mmCIF file of C-alpha atoms in Angstrom:
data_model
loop_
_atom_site.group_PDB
_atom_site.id
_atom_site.type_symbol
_atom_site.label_atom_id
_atom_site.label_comp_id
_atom_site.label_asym_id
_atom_site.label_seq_id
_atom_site.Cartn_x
_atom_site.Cartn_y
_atom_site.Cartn_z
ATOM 1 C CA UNK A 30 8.087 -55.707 6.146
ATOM 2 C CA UNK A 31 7.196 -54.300 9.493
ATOM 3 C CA UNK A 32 10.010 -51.830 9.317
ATOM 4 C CA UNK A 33 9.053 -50.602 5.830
ATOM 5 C CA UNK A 34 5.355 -49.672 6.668
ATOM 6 C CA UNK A 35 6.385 -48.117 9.612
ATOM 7 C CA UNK A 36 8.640 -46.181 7.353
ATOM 8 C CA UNK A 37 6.587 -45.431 5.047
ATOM 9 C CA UNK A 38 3.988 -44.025 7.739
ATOM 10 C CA UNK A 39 6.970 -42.141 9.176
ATOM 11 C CA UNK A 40 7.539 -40.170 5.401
ATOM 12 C CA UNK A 41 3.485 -39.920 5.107
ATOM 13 C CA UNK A 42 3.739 -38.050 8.516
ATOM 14 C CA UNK A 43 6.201 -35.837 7.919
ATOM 15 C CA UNK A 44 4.570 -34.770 4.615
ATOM 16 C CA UNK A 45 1.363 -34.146 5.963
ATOM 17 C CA UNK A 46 2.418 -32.178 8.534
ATOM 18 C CA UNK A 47 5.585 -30.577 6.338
ATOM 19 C CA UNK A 48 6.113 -26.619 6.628
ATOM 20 C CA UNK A 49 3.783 -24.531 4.616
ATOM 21 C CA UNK A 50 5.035 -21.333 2.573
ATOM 22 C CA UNK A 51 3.720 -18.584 1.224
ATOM 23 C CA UNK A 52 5.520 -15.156 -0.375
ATOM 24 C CA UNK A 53 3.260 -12.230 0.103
ATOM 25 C CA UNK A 54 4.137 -9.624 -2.484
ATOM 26 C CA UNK A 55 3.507 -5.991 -0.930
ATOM 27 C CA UNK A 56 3.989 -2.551 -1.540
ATOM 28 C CA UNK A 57 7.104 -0.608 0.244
ATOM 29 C CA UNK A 58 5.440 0.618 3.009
ATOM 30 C CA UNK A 59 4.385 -2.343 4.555
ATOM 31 C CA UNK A 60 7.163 -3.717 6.193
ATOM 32 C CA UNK A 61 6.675 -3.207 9.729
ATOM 33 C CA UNK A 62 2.886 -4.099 9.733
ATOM 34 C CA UNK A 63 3.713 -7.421 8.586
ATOM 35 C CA UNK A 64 6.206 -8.146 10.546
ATOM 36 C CA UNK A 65 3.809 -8.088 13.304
ATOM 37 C CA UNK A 66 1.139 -9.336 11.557
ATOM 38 C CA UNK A 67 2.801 -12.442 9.783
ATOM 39 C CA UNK A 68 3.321 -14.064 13.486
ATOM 40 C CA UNK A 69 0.008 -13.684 14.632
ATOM 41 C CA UNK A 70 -1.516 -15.471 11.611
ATOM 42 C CA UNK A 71 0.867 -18.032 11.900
ATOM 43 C CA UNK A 72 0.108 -18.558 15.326
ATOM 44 C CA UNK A 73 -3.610 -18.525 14.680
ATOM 45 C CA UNK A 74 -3.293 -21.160 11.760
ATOM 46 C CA UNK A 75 -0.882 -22.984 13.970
ATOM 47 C CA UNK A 76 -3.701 -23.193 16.638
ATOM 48 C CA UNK A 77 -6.503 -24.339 14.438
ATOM 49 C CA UNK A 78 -4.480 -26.671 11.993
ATOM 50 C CA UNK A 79 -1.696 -27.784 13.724
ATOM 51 C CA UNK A 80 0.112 -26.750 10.966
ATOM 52 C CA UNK A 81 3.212 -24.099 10.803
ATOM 53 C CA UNK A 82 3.378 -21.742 8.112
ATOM 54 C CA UNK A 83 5.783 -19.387 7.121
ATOM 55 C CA UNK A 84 5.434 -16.034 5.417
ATOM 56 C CA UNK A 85 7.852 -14.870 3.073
ATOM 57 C CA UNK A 86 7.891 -10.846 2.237
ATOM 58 C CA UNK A 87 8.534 -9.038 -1.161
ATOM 59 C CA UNK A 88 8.593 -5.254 -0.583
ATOM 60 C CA UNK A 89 9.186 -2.776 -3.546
ATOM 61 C CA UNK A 90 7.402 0.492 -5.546
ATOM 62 C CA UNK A 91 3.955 -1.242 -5.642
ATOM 63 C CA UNK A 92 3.631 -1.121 -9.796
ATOM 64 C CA UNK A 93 6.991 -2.766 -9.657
ATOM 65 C CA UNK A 94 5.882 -5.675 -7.301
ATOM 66 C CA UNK A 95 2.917 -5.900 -9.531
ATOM 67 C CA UNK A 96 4.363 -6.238 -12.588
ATOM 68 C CA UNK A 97 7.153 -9.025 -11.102
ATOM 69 C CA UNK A 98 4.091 -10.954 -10.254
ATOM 70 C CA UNK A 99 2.487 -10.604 -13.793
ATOM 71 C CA UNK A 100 6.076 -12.084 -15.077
ATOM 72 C CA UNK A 101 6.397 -14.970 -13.273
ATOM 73 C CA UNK A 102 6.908 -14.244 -9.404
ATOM 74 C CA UNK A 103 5.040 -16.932 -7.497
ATOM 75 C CA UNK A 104 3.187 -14.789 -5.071
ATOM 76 C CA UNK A 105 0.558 -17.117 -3.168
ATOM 77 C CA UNK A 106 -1.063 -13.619 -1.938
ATOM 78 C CA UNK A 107 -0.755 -9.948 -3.229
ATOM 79 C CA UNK A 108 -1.369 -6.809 -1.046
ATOM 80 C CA UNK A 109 -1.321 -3.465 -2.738
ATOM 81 C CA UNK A 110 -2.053 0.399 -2.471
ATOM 82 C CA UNK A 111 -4.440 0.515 -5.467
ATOM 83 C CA UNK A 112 -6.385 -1.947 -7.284
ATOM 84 C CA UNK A 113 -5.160 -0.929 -10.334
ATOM 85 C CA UNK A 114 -2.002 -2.785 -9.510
ATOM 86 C CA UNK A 115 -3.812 -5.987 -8.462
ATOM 87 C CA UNK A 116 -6.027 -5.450 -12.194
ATOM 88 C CA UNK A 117 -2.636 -6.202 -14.482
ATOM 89 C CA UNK A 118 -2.909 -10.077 -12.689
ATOM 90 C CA UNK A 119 -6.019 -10.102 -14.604
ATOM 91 C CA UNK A 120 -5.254 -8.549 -18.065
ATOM 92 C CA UNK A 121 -1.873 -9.586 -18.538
ATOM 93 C CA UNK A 122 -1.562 -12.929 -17.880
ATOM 94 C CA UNK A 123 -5.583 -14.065 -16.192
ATOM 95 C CA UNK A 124 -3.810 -14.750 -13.236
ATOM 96 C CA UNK A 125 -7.163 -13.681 -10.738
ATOM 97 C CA UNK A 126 -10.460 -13.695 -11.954
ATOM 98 C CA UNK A 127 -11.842 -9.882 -12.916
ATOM 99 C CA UNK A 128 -13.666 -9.833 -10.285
ATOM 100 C CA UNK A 129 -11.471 -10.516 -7.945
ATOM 101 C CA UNK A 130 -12.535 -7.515 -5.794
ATOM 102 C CA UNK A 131 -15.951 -9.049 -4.868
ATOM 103 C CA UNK A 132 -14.440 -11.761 -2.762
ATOM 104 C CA UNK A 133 -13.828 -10.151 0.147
ATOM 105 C CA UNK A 134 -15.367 -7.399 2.042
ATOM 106 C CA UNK A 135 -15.035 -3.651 1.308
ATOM 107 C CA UNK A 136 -13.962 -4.234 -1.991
ATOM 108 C CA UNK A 137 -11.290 -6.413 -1.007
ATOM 109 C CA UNK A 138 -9.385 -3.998 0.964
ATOM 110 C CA UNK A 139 -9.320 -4.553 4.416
ATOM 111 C CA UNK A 140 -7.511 -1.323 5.561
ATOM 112 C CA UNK A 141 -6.949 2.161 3.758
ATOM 113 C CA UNK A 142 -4.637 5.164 4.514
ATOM 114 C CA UNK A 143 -4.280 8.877 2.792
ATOM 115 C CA UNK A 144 -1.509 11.120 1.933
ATOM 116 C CA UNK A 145 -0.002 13.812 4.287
ATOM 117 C CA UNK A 146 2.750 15.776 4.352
ATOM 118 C CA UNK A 147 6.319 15.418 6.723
ATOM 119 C CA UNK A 148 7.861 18.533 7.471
ATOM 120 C CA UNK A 149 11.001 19.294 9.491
ATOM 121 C CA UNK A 150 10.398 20.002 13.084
ATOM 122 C CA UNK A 151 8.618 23.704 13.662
ATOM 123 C CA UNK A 152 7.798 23.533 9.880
ATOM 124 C CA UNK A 153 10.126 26.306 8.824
ATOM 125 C CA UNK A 154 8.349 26.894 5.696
ATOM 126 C CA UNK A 155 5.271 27.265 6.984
ATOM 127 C CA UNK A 156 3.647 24.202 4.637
ATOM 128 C CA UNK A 157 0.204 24.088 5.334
ATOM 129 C CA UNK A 158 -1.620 22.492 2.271
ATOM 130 C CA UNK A 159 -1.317 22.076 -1.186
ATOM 131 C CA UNK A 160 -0.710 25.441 -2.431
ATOM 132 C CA UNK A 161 2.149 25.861 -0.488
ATOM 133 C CA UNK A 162 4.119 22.898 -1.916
ATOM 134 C CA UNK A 163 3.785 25.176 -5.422
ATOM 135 C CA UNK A 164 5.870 27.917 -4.320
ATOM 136 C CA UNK A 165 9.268 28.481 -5.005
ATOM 137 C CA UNK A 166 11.724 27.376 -3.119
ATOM 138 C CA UNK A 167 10.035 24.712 -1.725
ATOM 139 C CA UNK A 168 11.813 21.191 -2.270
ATOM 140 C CA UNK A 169 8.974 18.376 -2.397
ATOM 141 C CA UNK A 170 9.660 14.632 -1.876
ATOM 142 C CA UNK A 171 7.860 11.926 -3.585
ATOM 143 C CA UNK A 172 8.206 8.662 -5.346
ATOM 144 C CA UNK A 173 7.674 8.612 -8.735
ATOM 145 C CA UNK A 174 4.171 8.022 -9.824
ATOM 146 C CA UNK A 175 5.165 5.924 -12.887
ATOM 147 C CA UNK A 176 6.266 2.929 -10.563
ATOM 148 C CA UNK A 177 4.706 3.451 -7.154
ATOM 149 C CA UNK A 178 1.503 3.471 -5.737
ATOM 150 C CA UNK A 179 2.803 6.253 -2.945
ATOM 151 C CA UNK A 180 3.674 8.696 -5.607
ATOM 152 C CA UNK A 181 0.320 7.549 -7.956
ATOM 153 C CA UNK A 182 -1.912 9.004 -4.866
ATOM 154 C CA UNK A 183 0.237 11.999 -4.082
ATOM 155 C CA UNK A 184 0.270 12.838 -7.578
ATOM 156 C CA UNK A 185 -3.951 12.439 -8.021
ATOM 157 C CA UNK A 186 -4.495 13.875 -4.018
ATOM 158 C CA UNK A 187 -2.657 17.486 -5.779
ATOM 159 C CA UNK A 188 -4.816 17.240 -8.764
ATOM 160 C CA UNK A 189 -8.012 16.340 -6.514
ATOM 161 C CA UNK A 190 -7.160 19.667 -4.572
ATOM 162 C CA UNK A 191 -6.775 21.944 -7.609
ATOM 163 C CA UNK A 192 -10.202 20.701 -9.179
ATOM 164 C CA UNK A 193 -12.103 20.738 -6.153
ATOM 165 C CA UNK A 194 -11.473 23.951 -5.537
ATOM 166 C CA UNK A 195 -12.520 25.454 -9.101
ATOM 167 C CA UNK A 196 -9.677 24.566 -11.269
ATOM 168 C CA UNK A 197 -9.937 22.858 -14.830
ATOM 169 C CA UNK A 198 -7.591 21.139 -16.639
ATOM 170 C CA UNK A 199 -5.262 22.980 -17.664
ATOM 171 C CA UNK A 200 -4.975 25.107 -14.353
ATOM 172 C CA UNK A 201 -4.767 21.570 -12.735
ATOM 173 C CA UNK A 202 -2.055 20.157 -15.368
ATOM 174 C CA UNK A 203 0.047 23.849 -14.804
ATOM 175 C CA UNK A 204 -0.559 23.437 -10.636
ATOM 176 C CA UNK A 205 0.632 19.839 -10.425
ATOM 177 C CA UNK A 206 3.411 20.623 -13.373
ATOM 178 C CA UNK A 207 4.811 23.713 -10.365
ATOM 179 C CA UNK A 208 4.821 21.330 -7.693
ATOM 180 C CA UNK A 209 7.053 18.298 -9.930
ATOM 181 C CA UNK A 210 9.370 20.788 -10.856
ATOM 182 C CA UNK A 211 9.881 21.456 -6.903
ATOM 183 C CA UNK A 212 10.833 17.737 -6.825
ATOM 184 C CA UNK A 213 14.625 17.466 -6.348
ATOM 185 C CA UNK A 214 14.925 13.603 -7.093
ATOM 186 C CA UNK A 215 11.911 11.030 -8.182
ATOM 187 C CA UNK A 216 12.628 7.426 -5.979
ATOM 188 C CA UNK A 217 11.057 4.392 -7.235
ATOM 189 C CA UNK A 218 9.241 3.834 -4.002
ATOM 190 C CA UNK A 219 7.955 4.873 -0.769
ATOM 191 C CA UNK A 220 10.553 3.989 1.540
ATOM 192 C CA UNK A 221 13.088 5.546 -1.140
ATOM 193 C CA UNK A 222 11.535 9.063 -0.741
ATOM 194 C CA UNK A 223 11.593 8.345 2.941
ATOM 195 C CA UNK A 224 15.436 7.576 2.982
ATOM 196 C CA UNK A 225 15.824 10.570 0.902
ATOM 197 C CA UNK A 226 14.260 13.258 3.062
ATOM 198 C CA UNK A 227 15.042 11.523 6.321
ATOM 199 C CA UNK A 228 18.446 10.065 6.449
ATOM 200 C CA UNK A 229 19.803 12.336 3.448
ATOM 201 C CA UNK A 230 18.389 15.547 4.281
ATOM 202 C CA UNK A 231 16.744 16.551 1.083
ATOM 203 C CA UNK A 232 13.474 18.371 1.374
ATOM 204 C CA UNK A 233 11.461 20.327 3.182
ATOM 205 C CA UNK A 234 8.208 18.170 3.030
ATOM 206 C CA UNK A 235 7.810 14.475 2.260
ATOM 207 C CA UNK A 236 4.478 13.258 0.486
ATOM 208 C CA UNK A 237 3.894 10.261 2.264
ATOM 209 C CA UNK A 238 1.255 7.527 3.337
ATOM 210 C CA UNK A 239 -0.308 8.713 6.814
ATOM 211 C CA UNK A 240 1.259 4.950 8.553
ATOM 212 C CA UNK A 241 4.550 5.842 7.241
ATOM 213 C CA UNK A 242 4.878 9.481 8.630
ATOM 214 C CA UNK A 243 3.617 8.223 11.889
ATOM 215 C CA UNK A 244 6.016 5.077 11.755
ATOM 216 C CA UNK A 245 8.865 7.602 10.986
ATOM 217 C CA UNK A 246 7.941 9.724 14.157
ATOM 218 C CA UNK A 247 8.203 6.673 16.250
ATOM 219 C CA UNK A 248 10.855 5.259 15.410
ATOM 220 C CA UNK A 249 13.062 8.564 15.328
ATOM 221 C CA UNK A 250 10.882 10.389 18.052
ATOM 222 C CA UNK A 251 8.857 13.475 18.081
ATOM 223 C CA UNK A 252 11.720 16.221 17.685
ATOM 224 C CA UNK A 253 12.441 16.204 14.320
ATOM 225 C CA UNK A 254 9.581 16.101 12.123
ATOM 226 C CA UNK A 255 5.862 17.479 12.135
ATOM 227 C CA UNK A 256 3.020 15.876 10.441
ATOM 228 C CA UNK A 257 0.474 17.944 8.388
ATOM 229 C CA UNK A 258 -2.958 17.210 7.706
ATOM 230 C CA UNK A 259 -3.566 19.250 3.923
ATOM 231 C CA UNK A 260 -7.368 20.606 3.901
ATOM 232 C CA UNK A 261 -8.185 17.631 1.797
ATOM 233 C CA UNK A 262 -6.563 14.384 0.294
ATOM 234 C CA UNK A 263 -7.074 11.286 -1.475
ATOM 235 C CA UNK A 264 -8.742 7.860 -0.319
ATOM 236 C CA UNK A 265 -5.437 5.492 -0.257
ATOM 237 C CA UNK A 266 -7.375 2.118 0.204
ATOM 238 C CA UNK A 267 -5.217 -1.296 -0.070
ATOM 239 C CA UNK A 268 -6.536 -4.596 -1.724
ATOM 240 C CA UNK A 269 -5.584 -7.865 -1.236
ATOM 241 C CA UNK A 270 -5.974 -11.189 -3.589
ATOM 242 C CA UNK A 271 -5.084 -14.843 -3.643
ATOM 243 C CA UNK A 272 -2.689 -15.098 -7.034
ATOM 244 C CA UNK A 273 -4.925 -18.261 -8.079
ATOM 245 C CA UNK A 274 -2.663 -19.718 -10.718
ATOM 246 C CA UNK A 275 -0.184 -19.587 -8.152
ATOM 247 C CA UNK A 276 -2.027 -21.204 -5.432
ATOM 248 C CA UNK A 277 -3.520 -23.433 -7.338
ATOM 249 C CA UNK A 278 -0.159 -24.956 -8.399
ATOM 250 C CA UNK A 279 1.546 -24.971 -5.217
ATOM 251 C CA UNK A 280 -1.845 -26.161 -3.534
ATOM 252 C CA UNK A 281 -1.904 -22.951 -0.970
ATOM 253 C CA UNK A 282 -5.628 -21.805 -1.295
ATOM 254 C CA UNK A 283 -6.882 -22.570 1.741
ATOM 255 C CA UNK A 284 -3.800 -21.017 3.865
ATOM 256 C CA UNK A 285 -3.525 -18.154 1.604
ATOM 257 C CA UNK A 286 -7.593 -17.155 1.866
ATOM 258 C CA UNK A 287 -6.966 -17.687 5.271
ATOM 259 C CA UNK A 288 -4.197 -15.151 5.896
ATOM 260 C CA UNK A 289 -6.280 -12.491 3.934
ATOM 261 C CA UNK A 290 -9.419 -13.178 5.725
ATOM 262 C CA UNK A 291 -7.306 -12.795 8.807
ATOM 263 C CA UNK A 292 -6.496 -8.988 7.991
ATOM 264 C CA UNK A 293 -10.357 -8.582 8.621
ATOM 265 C CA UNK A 294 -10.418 -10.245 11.669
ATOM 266 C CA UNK A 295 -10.235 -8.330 15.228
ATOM 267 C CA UNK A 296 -6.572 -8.871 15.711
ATOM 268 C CA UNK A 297 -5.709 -8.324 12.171
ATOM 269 C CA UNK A 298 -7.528 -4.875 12.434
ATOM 270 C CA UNK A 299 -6.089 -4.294 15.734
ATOM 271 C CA UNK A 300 -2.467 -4.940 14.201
ATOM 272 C CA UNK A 301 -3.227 -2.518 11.236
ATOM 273 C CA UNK A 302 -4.710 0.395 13.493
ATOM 274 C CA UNK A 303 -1.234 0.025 15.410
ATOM 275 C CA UNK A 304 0.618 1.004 12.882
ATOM 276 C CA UNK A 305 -1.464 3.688 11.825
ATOM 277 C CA UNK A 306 -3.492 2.118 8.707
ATOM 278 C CA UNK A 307 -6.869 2.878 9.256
ATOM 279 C CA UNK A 308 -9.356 -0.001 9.735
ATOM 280 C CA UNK A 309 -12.502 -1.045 8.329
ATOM 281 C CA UNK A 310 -14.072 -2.926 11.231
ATOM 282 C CA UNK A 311 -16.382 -0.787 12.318
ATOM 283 C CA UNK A 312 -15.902 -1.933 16.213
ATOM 284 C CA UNK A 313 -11.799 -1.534 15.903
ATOM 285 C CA UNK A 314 -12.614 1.707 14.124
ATOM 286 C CA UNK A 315 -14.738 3.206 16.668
ATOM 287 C CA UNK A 316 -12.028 1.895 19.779
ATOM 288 C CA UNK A 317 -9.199 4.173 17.667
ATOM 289 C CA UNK A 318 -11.263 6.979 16.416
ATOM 290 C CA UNK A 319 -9.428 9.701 17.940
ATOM 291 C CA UNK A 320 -5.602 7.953 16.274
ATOM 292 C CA UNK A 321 -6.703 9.291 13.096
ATOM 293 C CA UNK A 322 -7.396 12.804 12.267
ATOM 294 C CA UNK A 323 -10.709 13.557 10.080
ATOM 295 C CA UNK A 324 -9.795 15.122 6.826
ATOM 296 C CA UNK A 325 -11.864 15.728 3.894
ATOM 297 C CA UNK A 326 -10.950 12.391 1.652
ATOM 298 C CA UNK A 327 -12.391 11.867 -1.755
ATOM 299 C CA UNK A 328 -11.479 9.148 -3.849
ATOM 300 C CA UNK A 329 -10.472 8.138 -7.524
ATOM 301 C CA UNK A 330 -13.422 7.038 -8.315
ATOM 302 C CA UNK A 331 -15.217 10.786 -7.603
ATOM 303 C CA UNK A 332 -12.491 12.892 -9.307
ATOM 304 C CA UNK A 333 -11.089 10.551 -11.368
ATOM 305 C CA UNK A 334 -13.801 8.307 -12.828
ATOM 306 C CA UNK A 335 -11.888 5.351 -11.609
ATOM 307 C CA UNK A 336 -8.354 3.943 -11.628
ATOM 308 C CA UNK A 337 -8.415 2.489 -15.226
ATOM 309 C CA UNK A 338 -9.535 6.098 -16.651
ATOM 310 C CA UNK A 339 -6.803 7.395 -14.190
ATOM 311 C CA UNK A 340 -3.562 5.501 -14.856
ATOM 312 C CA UNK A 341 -4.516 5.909 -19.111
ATOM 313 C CA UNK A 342 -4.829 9.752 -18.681
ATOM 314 C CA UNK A 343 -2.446 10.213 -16.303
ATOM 315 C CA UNK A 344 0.216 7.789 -15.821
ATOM 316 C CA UNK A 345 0.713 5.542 -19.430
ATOM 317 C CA UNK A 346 3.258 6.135 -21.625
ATOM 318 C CA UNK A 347 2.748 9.543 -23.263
ATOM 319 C CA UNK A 348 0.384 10.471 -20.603
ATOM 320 C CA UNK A 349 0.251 13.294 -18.665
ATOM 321 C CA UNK A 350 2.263 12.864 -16.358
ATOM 322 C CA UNK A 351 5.290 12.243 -19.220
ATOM 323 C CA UNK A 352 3.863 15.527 -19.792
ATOM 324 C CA UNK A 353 4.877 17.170 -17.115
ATOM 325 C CA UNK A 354 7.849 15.865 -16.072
ATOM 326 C CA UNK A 355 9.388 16.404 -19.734
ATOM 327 C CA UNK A 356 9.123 20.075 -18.989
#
């Protein structure tokens, strides 16, 4: 009898104190900030809990990640480039509440970026801003809009430009139209069009997040490429959510809330400005003013009316977009 309680302790133990998983579904772009940011919240939750977690990764064109989720992925957490991709949880399948961005600061997005422009070192074209990635004989690299985030923001950041500066419509439609036909190939993803100008040589410029250009300069050093700040750009921010249904089931709430709330704390800030994703907290923001360049940024929500009124006009079937790339 003795023997079986003490067994029976023994298996109670070992569940209690089992492994804990979760599979954080992400946009392409993210890979190297969470490989350093995974371990620190796991050593953090470690310390409190006593508990070890592990933190699977699922990198991809961020409408593609999305839309895996909405069919059945089991993502305990999801971290995007636009909300818009978080909103499908919602209407296709009521996976998150609608208001999911209320439940954490900043709109739930604890970090945001904007898109710049890679050129080749000494920028033999001479790319500057916007209106030079219109001219002929320029060759432009950028994901596809239609299935990632990257491209979504490039895309919106050129139309933002030509509207801002007097542009309606149809000069807008015809100035974004010139610059997709300078596209030589459309990747489904971020780190795609990054493989595509870098390793295979295609391009002159590469559309880009600002923490990817910079990652790509550190990682293959400061004499090959240039980074160019446009006159203006786009407001890239990046929300985060619990996938409730999911955590719910596999009873990962509390973990998962945790490892969000982390990316707000000092080290999770820290982390982010490190790899060149520009914090919210105002005291790491301050300490790494001078890492990011001030630009004029305006967001969806000021040119755009939002990113529901965007992705119908713009990116849906039929849409504008389909528009201009049938031409």
């Amino acid at each position: 009898m003795f023997k079986r309680i003490t067994l029976i302790a023994l298996l109670f133990s070992q569940s209690a104190w089992a492994d804990t998983t979760l599979l954080n579904v992400s946009y392409d772009v993210t890979r190297e900030f969470y490989k350093d940011f995974n371990p620190a919240f796991a050593s953090y939750w470690k310390q409190k809990t006593g508990e070890t977690v592990t933190i699977n990764q699922s990198h991809g064109g961020s409408s593609k990640q999305a839309r895996a989720v909405a069919d059945g992925l089991d993502a305990d957490v999801i971290t995007m480039n636009q909300s818009n991709d978080i909103d499908i949880l919602y209407e296709r399948g009521k996976l998150i509440p609608k208001d999911w961005q209320k439940r954490l600061p900043y709109n739930s997005s604890p970090t945001a970026s904007t898109t710049v422009f890679l050129v080749r070192k000494g920028n033999p074209k001479k790319i500057q801003d916007w209106n030079d990635l219109v001219k002929p004989g320029i060759a432009v690299v950028v994901p596809n809009p239609k299935t990632s985030g990257n491209g979504r923001y490039s895309y919106l950041a050129a139309w933002g430009y030509a509207v801002r500066n007097g542009a309606d419509e149809t000069k807008a439609k015809d100035f974004v139209g010139k610059l997709f036909r300078n596209v030589p190939v459309l990747d489904t993803g971020g780190r795609g069009a990054t493989t595509t100008f870098v390793q295979r040589g295609i391009g002159d410029v590469l559309l880009t997040f600002e923490n990817e250009v910079f990652l790509i300069k550190k990682e293959l050093g400061n004499d090959q490429f240039d980074v160019v700040y446009p006159s203006s750009s786009i407001l890239a921010e990046n929300p985060v959510s619990v996938v409730d249904k999911v955590v719910n089931k596999r009873n990962t709430r509390a973990v998962s809330e945790a490892y969000l709330n982390y990316l707000y704390s000092e080290e999770g800030q820290e982390i982010a400005a490190r790899h060149y994703l520009r914090p919210k907290l105002e005291s790491v923001a301050a300490k790494h003013k001078a890492d990011f360049k001030a630009i004029d940024l305006f967001t969806v929500e000021d040119v755009f009316g939002g990113w529901a009124k965007a992705q119908k006009t713009h990116f849906a079937d039929g849409g504008i977009f389909d528009q201009i790339y049938a031409k």
